[in-house]
């Protein structure tokens, strides 16, 4: 009975633990569970296979065939003259196409076929075609940061600020008080097509947007935000994606009347409601590899041959974009069905999903928690029985759930599968888990011991190799020593608590640069002195240049530290001298059985210390030896002179880094 109670207690802990991990992970947006869940979604796609549909979207491909023929037949290298696009639009509408989207942009005037008035004949022709056929959507790209926009030349910025035709397509708002809870794809400024085009046709972004945590594209932003328009008060700053406008044209909706409701994360147009997630993204339902699902027509063959004159374009959506064969024009993404899917097929999938009402609907977080709770509770109930024959039924819970989740997926409903399955598998084998956890706990104790005395990656290497005994080897390394100038005098004016607070802050900032940015090994702290090693235990081959770059960054960091010191209440500034030398040392785990340090000893260490002390006498912040200068590849140095140091029979040739390298 006592044993039963003990096991019951552990099972209860597991129940609470699994539920808590799930809640905490998703509430704090930690991606680790989500990455595995996304992979199970891809697996469901692969198991389902290609889904046959009656596609209403056709791809006009800028492919290798088109690039070659446009070059040989018209002597027109990419980017092509816009006359060709005008011909494409005219021909497609003549053949019965419903609407056309451009996954390319025309943000600057054409430089070909310039007429006497300074205008391009190509731009005039394309403008005339756009005026005639009013169901074309032109692509734009986005300036992500305000700083990028500010760096544009004044003339270009002025032209962009005048080019506001796209603003009329912005969303109207419903329940605007909920807008602060909405976090869409955001850019500072849209770069629209030139006014000759944007005044005639809707212009919107073709951005795929942020990828999922595993780098796969599974959704598109139907809504994006332009901060510039919102700041200026020209509009809400919220705009429909190109694919959404294409769908509206397909349905003969009024593209000037998009309404967004941030309370319900929904788009309304002509009485139809389209749901998005809290960031305005639309989860795609992939039918298969894009080239196998959507008819793909070569641009050149369409425009300049009669190969597709009998193709049924009537009532369809055409999207112009790059194919996978367009060398040098890469627009490839990873999807559940392909590792090199051209972006144009994601647009085609989005439009087709909207047409077919084929959106994958993911069960929201609240219901996912309820499902997980129910599954864990069932596992808990089965685990409480003493009979093994009954306990075995507990394994049927995750198995049955897998089949249910796949059935729902085939009906466009996505329920989280990875974590519920894994967690409900663990509870039935709790005894095995207990033994694994015990072993893991012991290993963590050993790991924790070594992490106290050596850098993280050194400890990991020692554990992986099993080299936890005392030992050593000879190696050639770079040694850095850094010491604060006049710290003794400064510390005498401070209380013990202030000294410790200062050193903890200063050493942490410097250690972060050495360890995390330049992968140096911090050998030791002696008061305010820092000793670091480059080249042991791991060699990268660029130890000298990394050490110099590290010293430069440490120097730059002092400016930030001095500013911070004032904020912390210290009334002094710090300056540090750095000595650097290259040579042979004895390095390894040195110490006693109960206490060891990964450190190095030898003449190279002593020489570095002497050099560091010379920084005061020579009024230099960084002094390096000739051995460093010989091996540095990226930096230039100034010869200081020959200097005699303790322990050396011959004087050392010492150098300072040239001032020009300080800003590198």
XYZ file of C-alpha atoms in Angstrom:
664
model
C 0.000 0.000 0.000
C 2.892 2.360 0.779
C 4.459 1.640 -2.588
C 1.141 2.417 -4.313
C 0.864 5.744 -2.529
C 4.417 6.674 -3.497
C 3.806 5.925 -7.178
C 0.512 7.761 -7.059
C 2.275 10.823 -5.743
C 4.848 10.751 -8.542
C 2.106 10.353 -11.142
C 0.274 13.350 -9.728
C 3.475 15.389 -9.923
C 3.911 14.368 -13.556
C 0.318 15.337 -14.289
C 0.838 18.825 -12.826
C 4.269 19.137 -14.408
C 3.155 18.308 -17.947
C 0.214 20.660 -17.724
C 2.358 23.457 -16.255
C 5.088 23.089 -18.883
C 2.518 23.375 -21.633
C 0.923 26.455 -20.114
C 4.192 28.235 -19.322
C 5.787 27.426 -22.670
C 2.954 28.867 -24.736
C 2.131 31.771 -22.455
C 5.758 32.935 -22.639
C 6.034 32.216 -26.380
C 8.854 29.723 -25.991
C 9.054 27.922 -29.370
C 10.415 24.502 -28.416
C 7.090 22.658 -28.154
C 5.731 24.576 -31.139
C 8.633 23.486 -33.369
C 7.874 19.813 -32.723
C 4.155 20.410 -33.150
C 4.782 22.049 -36.527
C 6.776 19.018 -37.622
C 3.852 16.763 -36.754
C 1.656 19.031 -38.883
C 4.063 18.557 -41.799
C 3.972 14.810 -41.187
C 0.186 14.867 -41.441
C 0.525 16.684 -44.776
C 2.965 14.059 -46.034
C 0.742 11.180 -44.909
C -2.298 12.773 -46.557
C -0.324 13.418 -49.733
C -1.302 15.606 -52.632
C -4.872 16.886 -52.631
C -6.548 17.134 -56.009
C -8.399 20.378 -56.626
C -9.973 22.284 -59.469
C -7.495 25.134 -59.426
C -8.690 28.640 -60.162
C -5.157 30.041 -60.040
C -2.579 29.895 -62.812
C 1.072 30.864 -62.518
C 2.777 32.973 -65.185
C 6.366 31.999 -64.601
C 9.444 34.126 -65.024
C 11.471 31.003 -65.730
C 14.716 30.002 -67.416
C 12.936 29.522 -70.748
C 11.638 33.112 -70.600
C 14.952 34.602 -69.522
C 16.794 32.873 -72.372
C 14.248 33.710 -75.062
C 13.810 37.324 -73.970
C 17.567 37.685 -74.186
C 18.014 35.986 -77.562
C 14.826 37.151 -79.296
C 14.618 40.722 -77.982
C 18.123 41.336 -76.651
C 16.354 42.183 -73.388
C 18.131 41.086 -70.222
C 16.414 41.019 -66.843
C 14.762 43.240 -65.679
C 12.709 43.312 -68.861
C 11.196 46.311 -70.604
C 7.686 46.957 -69.325
C 6.222 46.711 -72.793
C 6.272 42.931 -72.327
C 4.142 43.106 -69.184
C 1.640 45.320 -70.985
C 1.402 42.691 -73.728
C 0.926 39.962 -71.107
C -1.915 41.828 -69.363
C -3.707 42.592 -72.608
C -3.427 39.018 -73.839
C -4.579 37.447 -70.568
C -7.689 39.622 -70.334
C -8.408 38.933 -73.987
C -8.258 35.206 -73.153
C -10.734 35.668 -70.288
C -8.617 35.984 -67.139
C -10.481 37.450 -64.156
C -7.628 39.211 -62.370
C -3.813 39.396 -62.388
C -1.333 39.797 -59.546
C 2.305 40.840 -59.868
C 4.788 39.197 -57.501
C 7.260 41.781 -58.798
C 7.390 45.547 -58.300
C 7.772 48.657 -60.467
C 8.981 51.200 -57.937
C 11.157 53.303 -60.251
C 10.543 54.688 -63.757
C 11.748 52.614 -66.682
C 15.068 53.670 -68.180
C 14.375 52.226 -71.618
C 12.729 53.767 -74.691
C 12.900 57.325 -73.320
C 10.904 59.848 -75.355
C 11.652 63.535 -75.923
C 9.527 64.522 -72.930
C 11.704 62.398 -70.643
C 9.026 59.729 -70.147
C 9.530 56.070 -70.996
C 7.426 54.739 -73.838
C 7.216 51.451 -71.891
C 5.730 53.180 -68.829
C 3.211 55.039 -70.990
C 2.136 51.787 -72.647
C 1.789 49.910 -69.365
C -0.171 52.828 -67.881
C -2.593 52.720 -70.789
C -3.103 48.992 -70.319
C -3.673 49.378 -66.577
C -6.211 52.100 -67.277
C -8.053 49.780 -69.641
C -7.967 46.666 -67.486
C -8.738 47.592 -63.891
C -8.373 44.246 -62.123
C -4.613 44.131 -61.807
C -2.774 44.137 -58.455
C 0.792 45.442 -58.432
C 3.368 44.302 -55.918
C 5.217 46.563 -53.497
C 8.046 45.989 -51.118
C 8.444 47.284 -47.581
C 11.048 49.419 -45.839
C 11.238 47.660 -42.508
C 12.863 50.356 -40.382
C 12.362 54.091 -40.186
C 16.129 54.519 -40.270
C 16.274 52.875 -43.703
C 13.660 55.269 -44.999
C 15.445 58.288 -43.552
C 18.621 57.251 -45.378
C 16.962 57.576 -48.782
C 17.932 60.704 -50.694
C 15.604 63.677 -50.247
C 14.257 63.623 -53.778
C 13.267 59.968 -53.585
C 11.662 60.470 -50.158
C 9.703 63.422 -51.454
C 8.431 61.373 -54.401
C 7.427 58.535 -52.065
C 5.557 60.866 -49.732
C 3.598 62.304 -52.653
C 2.795 58.844 -54.005
C -0.171 58.122 -51.742
C -2.604 56.468 -54.134
C -2.348 53.140 -52.303
C -3.783 54.719 -49.148
C -7.340 54.477 -50.431
C -7.179 50.699 -50.070
C -6.465 50.792 -46.331
C -8.739 48.985 -43.881
C -11.620 50.664 -42.151
C -11.868 49.656 -38.500
C -14.540 47.966 -36.460
C -14.089 47.862 -32.663
C -10.978 50.071 -32.890
C -10.518 50.040 -29.108
C -9.091 46.510 -29.474
C -6.407 47.604 -31.928
C -3.637 47.758 -29.246
C -4.055 43.975 -28.878
C -3.300 43.399 -32.562
C 0.306 42.827 -33.672
C 0.509 42.530 -37.474
C 3.506 42.382 -39.796
C 4.779 45.956 -39.565
C 7.023 48.098 -41.745
C 7.724 51.784 -41.629
C 7.008 52.585 -45.265
C 5.497 50.934 -48.296
C 7.482 51.490 -51.478
C 4.662 51.588 -54.035
C 4.904 51.442 -57.829
C 5.490 54.733 -59.603
C 2.471 57.103 -59.562
C 1.717 56.381 -63.230
C 0.874 52.835 -62.147
C -0.284 53.127 -58.534
C -2.858 55.751 -59.524
C -4.491 53.187 -61.807
C -4.200 49.852 -60.012
C -4.167 48.672 -56.384
C -0.667 48.247 -54.997
C 0.070 46.004 -52.063
C 2.828 43.938 -50.543
C 3.677 40.426 -51.665
C 5.690 39.728 -48.485
C 5.516 36.190 -47.133
C 6.090 37.584 -43.663
C 7.663 35.999 -40.629
C 8.412 32.300 -40.945
C 7.486 29.741 -38.319
C 10.084 29.002 -35.603
C 11.524 26.132 -37.666
C 12.035 28.328 -40.749
C 9.073 26.937 -42.713
C 6.475 29.130 -44.430
C 2.995 27.956 -43.454
C 1.044 31.213 -43.403
C 0.717 34.630 -45.019
C -0.116 38.055 -43.572
C -3.494 39.090 -44.995
C -3.036 42.345 -43.066
C 0.100 44.402 -42.648
C 0.773 47.763 -41.064
C 2.594 50.831 -42.378
C 3.721 53.064 -39.519
C 4.304 56.028 -41.820
C 0.658 56.301 -42.844
C -0.482 55.900 -39.237
C 1.995 58.522 -37.992
C 0.917 61.022 -40.636
C -2.741 60.386 -39.926
C -3.461 59.494 -43.552
C -5.156 56.198 -42.708
C -5.356 53.401 -40.147
C -1.988 52.203 -41.440
C -3.494 48.740 -41.982
C -3.532 47.419 -45.540
C -4.704 44.252 -47.292
C -2.153 41.839 -48.718
C -1.906 41.391 -52.494
C -3.505 37.930 -52.218
C -6.515 39.337 -50.381
C -7.075 41.959 -53.086
C -6.761 39.282 -55.792
C -9.429 37.254 -54.030
C -11.674 40.317 -53.769
C -11.278 40.965 -57.508
C -12.071 37.316 -58.202
C -15.293 37.654 -56.191
C -16.108 41.067 -57.708
C -15.918 42.668 -54.274
C -15.249 46.366 -53.733
C -11.533 46.515 -52.841
C -12.025 49.970 -51.304
C -14.251 48.601 -48.541
C -12.146 46.231 -46.502
C -13.065 46.312 -42.809
C -10.949 44.840 -40.036
C -12.267 43.877 -36.607
C -9.357 43.521 -34.122
C -11.729 42.248 -31.459
C -12.465 39.081 -33.430
C -9.393 39.167 -35.709
C -11.631 39.135 -38.753
C -11.749 40.817 -42.149
C -15.086 41.827 -43.602
C -15.728 42.660 -47.232
C -19.045 42.633 -49.080
C -20.706 40.660 -46.292
C -18.047 37.923 -46.159
C -15.921 37.340 -43.041
C -12.380 36.011 -43.200
C -10.678 35.033 -39.943
C -6.992 35.580 -39.220
C -4.818 34.901 -36.197
C -3.937 37.587 -33.622
C -1.167 38.849 -35.925
C -3.283 39.036 -39.068
C -1.772 35.864 -40.541
C -3.759 33.337 -42.546
C -2.819 29.682 -42.034
C -2.394 28.026 -45.425
C -3.821 24.671 -46.398
C -1.225 23.209 -48.756
C -2.477 20.976 -51.548
C 0.962 19.660 -52.482
C 4.075 20.895 -54.247
C 3.057 24.077 -56.038
C 4.224 23.106 -59.528
C 2.171 19.882 -59.295
C -0.996 21.682 -58.193
C -1.115 24.919 -60.167
C -0.747 25.176 -63.917
C 2.530 26.946 -64.601
C 2.882 28.815 -67.881
C 6.138 30.256 -69.163
C 5.904 34.034 -69.576
C 7.563 33.979 -72.994
C 5.417 31.128 -74.305
C 2.246 32.905 -73.191
C 3.069 36.330 -74.593
C 5.033 35.549 -77.763
C 3.787 32.158 -78.963
C 0.330 30.705 -79.577
C 1.049 27.705 -77.352
C -1.571 28.739 -74.763
C -4.108 30.474 -76.971
C -6.531 27.586 -76.413
C -5.890 27.271 -72.679
C -8.962 27.952 -70.532
C -8.111 31.176 -68.676
C -11.733 32.166 -68.279
C -12.627 33.329 -64.753
C -9.221 32.476 -63.293
C -6.597 34.330 -61.283
C -3.126 34.743 -62.807
C -0.079 35.496 -60.672
C 3.207 36.533 -62.238
C 6.297 35.446 -60.315
C 9.665 33.751 -60.333
C 9.934 30.018 -60.864
C 12.514 27.706 -59.324
C 14.375 27.592 -62.653
C 14.903 31.367 -62.897
C 18.615 31.410 -62.185
C 19.715 34.364 -60.089
C 16.137 35.424 -59.244
C 15.742 33.324 -56.135
C 12.432 33.591 -54.297
C 12.355 30.173 -52.631
C 10.754 29.032 -49.393
C 10.471 25.849 -47.382
C 6.942 24.413 -47.142
C 5.559 21.110 -45.828
C 5.879 19.684 -49.342
C 9.063 21.293 -50.633
C 12.414 22.686 -49.545
C 12.627 25.067 -52.512
C 9.126 26.315 -53.218
C 8.932 29.588 -55.189
C 7.066 32.234 -53.237
C 4.535 32.687 -56.044
C 3.055 29.266 -55.199
C 2.393 30.379 -51.621
C 0.406 33.288 -53.039
C -1.449 30.886 -55.311
C -2.216 28.626 -52.339
C -3.529 31.552 -50.300
C -5.831 32.741 -53.089
C -7.055 29.198 -53.770
C -7.688 28.633 -50.050
C -9.777 31.807 -49.931
C -11.728 30.775 -53.021
C -12.376 27.223 -51.764
C -12.853 28.242 -48.102
C -10.054 25.742 -47.406
C -8.339 27.463 -44.487
C -6.799 25.186 -41.862
C -8.472 26.054 -38.558
C -6.265 25.531 -35.516
C -7.964 24.773 -32.217
C -7.266 27.739 -29.949
C -5.065 27.584 -26.891
C -7.913 27.342 -24.359
C -9.405 24.223 -25.964
C -5.929 22.750 -26.470
C -5.380 22.984 -22.701
C -8.744 21.309 -22.063
C -7.817 18.465 -24.440
C -4.415 18.005 -22.816
C -5.961 18.018 -19.337
C -8.504 15.383 -20.369
C -5.886 13.103 -21.928
C -3.557 13.381 -18.935
C -6.440 12.700 -16.567
C -7.397 9.553 -18.485
C -3.766 8.392 -18.386
C -3.713 9.095 -14.672
C -6.845 7.018 -14.110
C -5.514 4.018 -16.020
C -2.150 4.237 -14.228
C -3.864 3.963 -10.829
C -5.035 0.417 -11.500
C -2.872 -2.391 -10.141
C -3.566 -4.918 -12.889
C -1.092 -4.743 -15.758
C -3.797 -5.789 -18.213
C -5.748 -2.614 -17.361
C -2.670 -0.400 -17.305
C -1.891 -1.436 -20.876
C -5.067 0.330 -21.992
C -3.340 3.567 -21.019
C -1.116 3.197 -24.080
C -4.234 3.259 -26.278
C -4.900 6.896 -25.304
C -2.064 8.498 -27.329
C -2.538 5.961 -30.120
C -6.237 6.705 -30.468
C -5.568 10.433 -30.216
C -3.141 10.277 -33.147
C -5.848 8.769 -35.355
C -8.415 11.340 -34.195
C -6.055 14.252 -34.828
C -5.311 12.973 -38.338
C -9.023 12.546 -39.100
C -9.657 16.131 -37.962
C -6.715 17.368 -40.044
C -8.229 15.838 -43.169
C -11.285 17.924 -42.355
C -9.173 21.121 -42.058
C -9.018 21.127 -38.246
C -5.617 21.184 -36.574
C -5.403 19.993 -32.986
C -2.058 19.981 -31.183
C -0.674 16.462 -31.290
C 2.986 16.329 -30.321
C 2.845 17.330 -26.667
C -0.399 15.495 -25.764
C 0.935 12.280 -27.302
C 4.370 12.540 -25.682
C 3.047 13.448 -22.243
C 0.407 10.687 -22.233
C 3.051 8.164 -23.251
C 5.319 9.104 -20.371
C 2.815 8.548 -17.578
C 2.297 4.791 -18.352
C 6.043 4.243 -18.185
C 6.588 6.323 -15.073
C 8.883 3.721 -13.463
C 11.247 3.949 -16.431
C 11.055 7.713 -16.333
C 11.943 7.696 -12.642
C 15.134 5.746 -13.289
C 16.025 8.019 -16.220
C 15.404 11.113 -14.112
C 17.585 9.726 -11.331
C 20.445 9.112 -13.744
C 19.926 12.540 -15.275
C 20.024 14.127 -11.816
C 23.413 12.566 -11.087
C 24.744 13.755 -14.404
C 23.500 17.269 -13.692
C 25.380 17.244 -10.387
C 28.635 16.421 -12.176
C 27.899 19.005 -14.830
C 27.087 21.627 -12.221
C 30.420 20.995 -10.497
C 32.493 21.614 -13.619
C 30.490 24.630 -14.784
C 31.528 26.410 -11.593
C 35.202 26.300 -12.473
C 35.566 26.357 -16.247
C 33.732 28.061 -19.140
C 30.531 26.375 -20.346
C 31.843 24.944 -23.587
C 35.045 23.760 -21.844
C 32.964 21.920 -19.252
C 30.824 20.366 -21.973
C 33.903 19.232 -23.869
C 35.404 17.706 -20.722
C 32.149 15.885 -19.990
C 31.753 14.651 -23.581
C 35.337 13.363 -23.639
C 35.275 12.105 -20.072
C 38.405 14.087 -19.236
C 37.606 15.018 -15.680
C 40.950 13.911 -14.226
C 43.930 16.194 -13.636
C 46.227 16.554 -16.637
C 47.706 18.920 -19.157
C 49.248 19.523 -22.571
C 51.471 21.993 -24.369
C 49.706 24.392 -26.696
C 50.387 27.650 -28.479
C 47.782 30.196 -27.489
C 47.055 33.912 -27.310
C 46.970 35.356 -23.795
C 45.122 38.583 -22.966
C 45.476 40.382 -19.663
C 43.368 43.432 -18.862
C 43.692 45.549 -15.737
C 41.979 48.767 -14.634
C 44.345 51.724 -14.393
C 44.566 53.089 -10.832
C 41.863 50.843 -9.417
C 43.576 50.536 -6.033
C 43.258 54.280 -5.414
C 39.640 54.255 -6.602
C 38.694 51.265 -4.454
C 40.067 52.879 -1.299
C 37.332 55.496 -1.548
C 34.616 52.857 -1.798
C 32.913 50.716 0.800
C 33.414 46.923 0.531
C 29.874 46.583 -0.791
C 30.510 49.180 -3.493
C 33.770 47.504 -4.535
C 31.996 44.179 -4.953
C 29.088 45.783 -6.815
C 31.466 47.583 -9.162
C 33.625 44.520 -9.837
C 30.607 42.270 -10.436
C 29.257 44.701 -13.014
C 32.588 45.440 -14.716
C 33.794 41.824 -14.870
C 30.400 40.577 -16.100
C 30.375 43.055 -18.994
C 33.925 42.170 -20.040
C 33.397 38.441 -19.562
C 30.362 38.547 -21.819
C 32.450 39.985 -24.674
C 35.294 37.511 -24.188
C 33.194 34.366 -23.726
C 30.030 34.866 -25.734
C 31.133 37.059 -28.624
C 34.698 35.928 -29.281
C 34.697 32.467 -27.651
C 37.689 33.150 -25.450
C 38.294 31.140 -22.310
C 38.389 33.242 -19.153
C 41.270 31.807 -17.165
C 40.853 33.807 -13.983
C 39.893 37.032 -12.259
C 42.443 38.522 -9.878
C 40.714 41.510 -8.367
C 40.003 43.719 -11.366
C 42.492 41.863 -13.607
C 41.099 39.568 -16.281
C 43.173 36.836 -17.903
C 41.767 35.171 -21.032
C 42.983 32.465 -23.410
C 42.333 32.186 -27.152
C 43.174 28.847 -28.752
C 42.364 26.412 -25.963
C 40.677 24.094 -25.459
C 39.124 24.690 -28.884
C 41.006 26.140 -31.849
C 39.262 28.073 -34.617
C 42.359 29.063 -36.606
C 41.915 32.814 -36.194
C 42.895 33.165 -32.563
C 45.068 36.280 -32.980
C 42.490 38.282 -34.960
C 39.705 37.228 -32.595
C 41.782 38.273 -29.602
C 42.508 41.697 -31.140
C 38.854 42.175 -32.102
C 37.934 41.206 -28.558
C 40.345 43.804 -27.131
C 38.887 46.490 -29.414
C 35.355 45.655 -28.292
C 36.453 45.688 -24.643
C 37.856 49.160 -25.244
C 34.604 50.327 -26.834
C 32.631 48.794 -23.988
C 34.429 51.025 -21.490
C 32.489 54.032 -22.811
C 29.184 52.315 -22.019
C 30.505 51.166 -18.662
C 31.512 54.699 -17.686
C 28.050 55.992 -18.561
C 26.479 53.189 -16.545
C 28.785 53.845 -13.590
C 27.380 57.364 -13.280
C 23.862 55.939 -13.311
C 24.918 53.474 -10.595
C 26.152 56.335 -8.410
C 29.918 56.012 -8.895
C 31.761 59.302 -9.314
C 34.723 58.006 -11.318
C 35.488 56.645 -14.761
C 37.602 53.595 -15.556
C 40.278 52.966 -18.113
C 42.004 49.660 -18.708
C 45.340 48.565 -20.069
C 45.536 45.378 -22.121
C 48.604 43.256 -22.813
C 48.618 40.528 -25.460
C 51.169 37.835 -26.298
C 51.322 34.600 -28.296
C 53.341 31.588 -27.249
C 53.531 28.123 -25.775
C 51.933 27.290 -22.439
C 51.150 24.244 -20.355
C 47.388 24.069 -20.125
C 44.919 21.721 -18.506
C 42.949 20.914 -15.368
C 45.306 22.042 -12.653
C 44.539 21.823 -8.965
C 43.522 19.297 -6.327
C 40.992 16.487 -6.469
C 38.425 18.610 -4.634
C 39.107 21.791 -6.593
C 40.481 22.228 -10.112
C 40.706 25.010 -12.661
C 41.202 24.865 -16.394
C 44.190 27.183 -16.605
C 47.607 27.688 -18.172
C 51.082 28.377 -16.845
C 54.410 29.243 -18.385
C 56.625 32.039 -19.637
C 53.969 33.272 -22.075
C 51.660 34.038 -19.148
C 54.385 35.864 -17.241
C 55.423 37.860 -20.318
C 51.830 38.935 -20.941
C 51.586 40.185 -17.382
C 54.748 42.262 -17.788
C 53.470 43.750 -21.037
C 50.157 44.679 -19.453
C 51.999 46.590 -16.713
C 53.898 48.565 -19.389
C 50.637 50.102 -20.676
C 50.848 52.679 -17.842
C 54.454 53.649 -18.489
C 54.007 53.867 -22.254
C 50.574 55.542 -22.100
C 49.064 52.862 -24.383
C 45.794 51.058 -23.816
C 46.822 47.986 -25.852
C 50.339 46.619 -26.278
C 51.094 43.489 -28.288
C 54.288 41.572 -28.969
C 55.956 40.865 -32.277
C 54.514 37.318 -32.160
C 51.022 38.826 -32.341
C 51.931 41.222 -35.161
C 53.354 38.371 -37.262
C 50.120 36.403 -37.035
C 47.539 39.189 -37.309
C 45.812 39.253 -40.692
C 43.223 42.009 -40.343
C 44.981 44.719 -38.370
C 47.845 47.188 -38.659
C 50.266 48.147 -35.915
C 52.685 50.880 -34.933
C 56.120 49.964 -33.588
C 56.645 51.358 -30.089
C 60.173 50.140 -29.438
C 62.288 47.471 -27.779
C 61.723 47.064 -24.054
C 63.355 44.921 -21.426
C 60.956 43.012 -19.228
C 61.604 40.894 -16.177
C 62.392 37.267 -16.971
C 63.585 37.988 -20.533
C 67.253 38.225 -21.514
C 66.550 40.074 -24.737
C 64.313 43.113 -25.112
C 60.827 42.577 -26.569
C 59.659 44.381 -29.691
C 56.343 45.913 -28.690
C 53.564 47.385 -30.836
C 50.363 49.364 -30.509
C 47.397 48.994 -32.818
C 46.935 51.811 -35.323
C 44.227 54.252 -34.391
C 42.449 53.614 -37.691
C 41.511 50.135 -36.554
C 39.706 51.348 -33.450
C 36.469 51.934 -35.360
C 36.484 48.616 -37.134
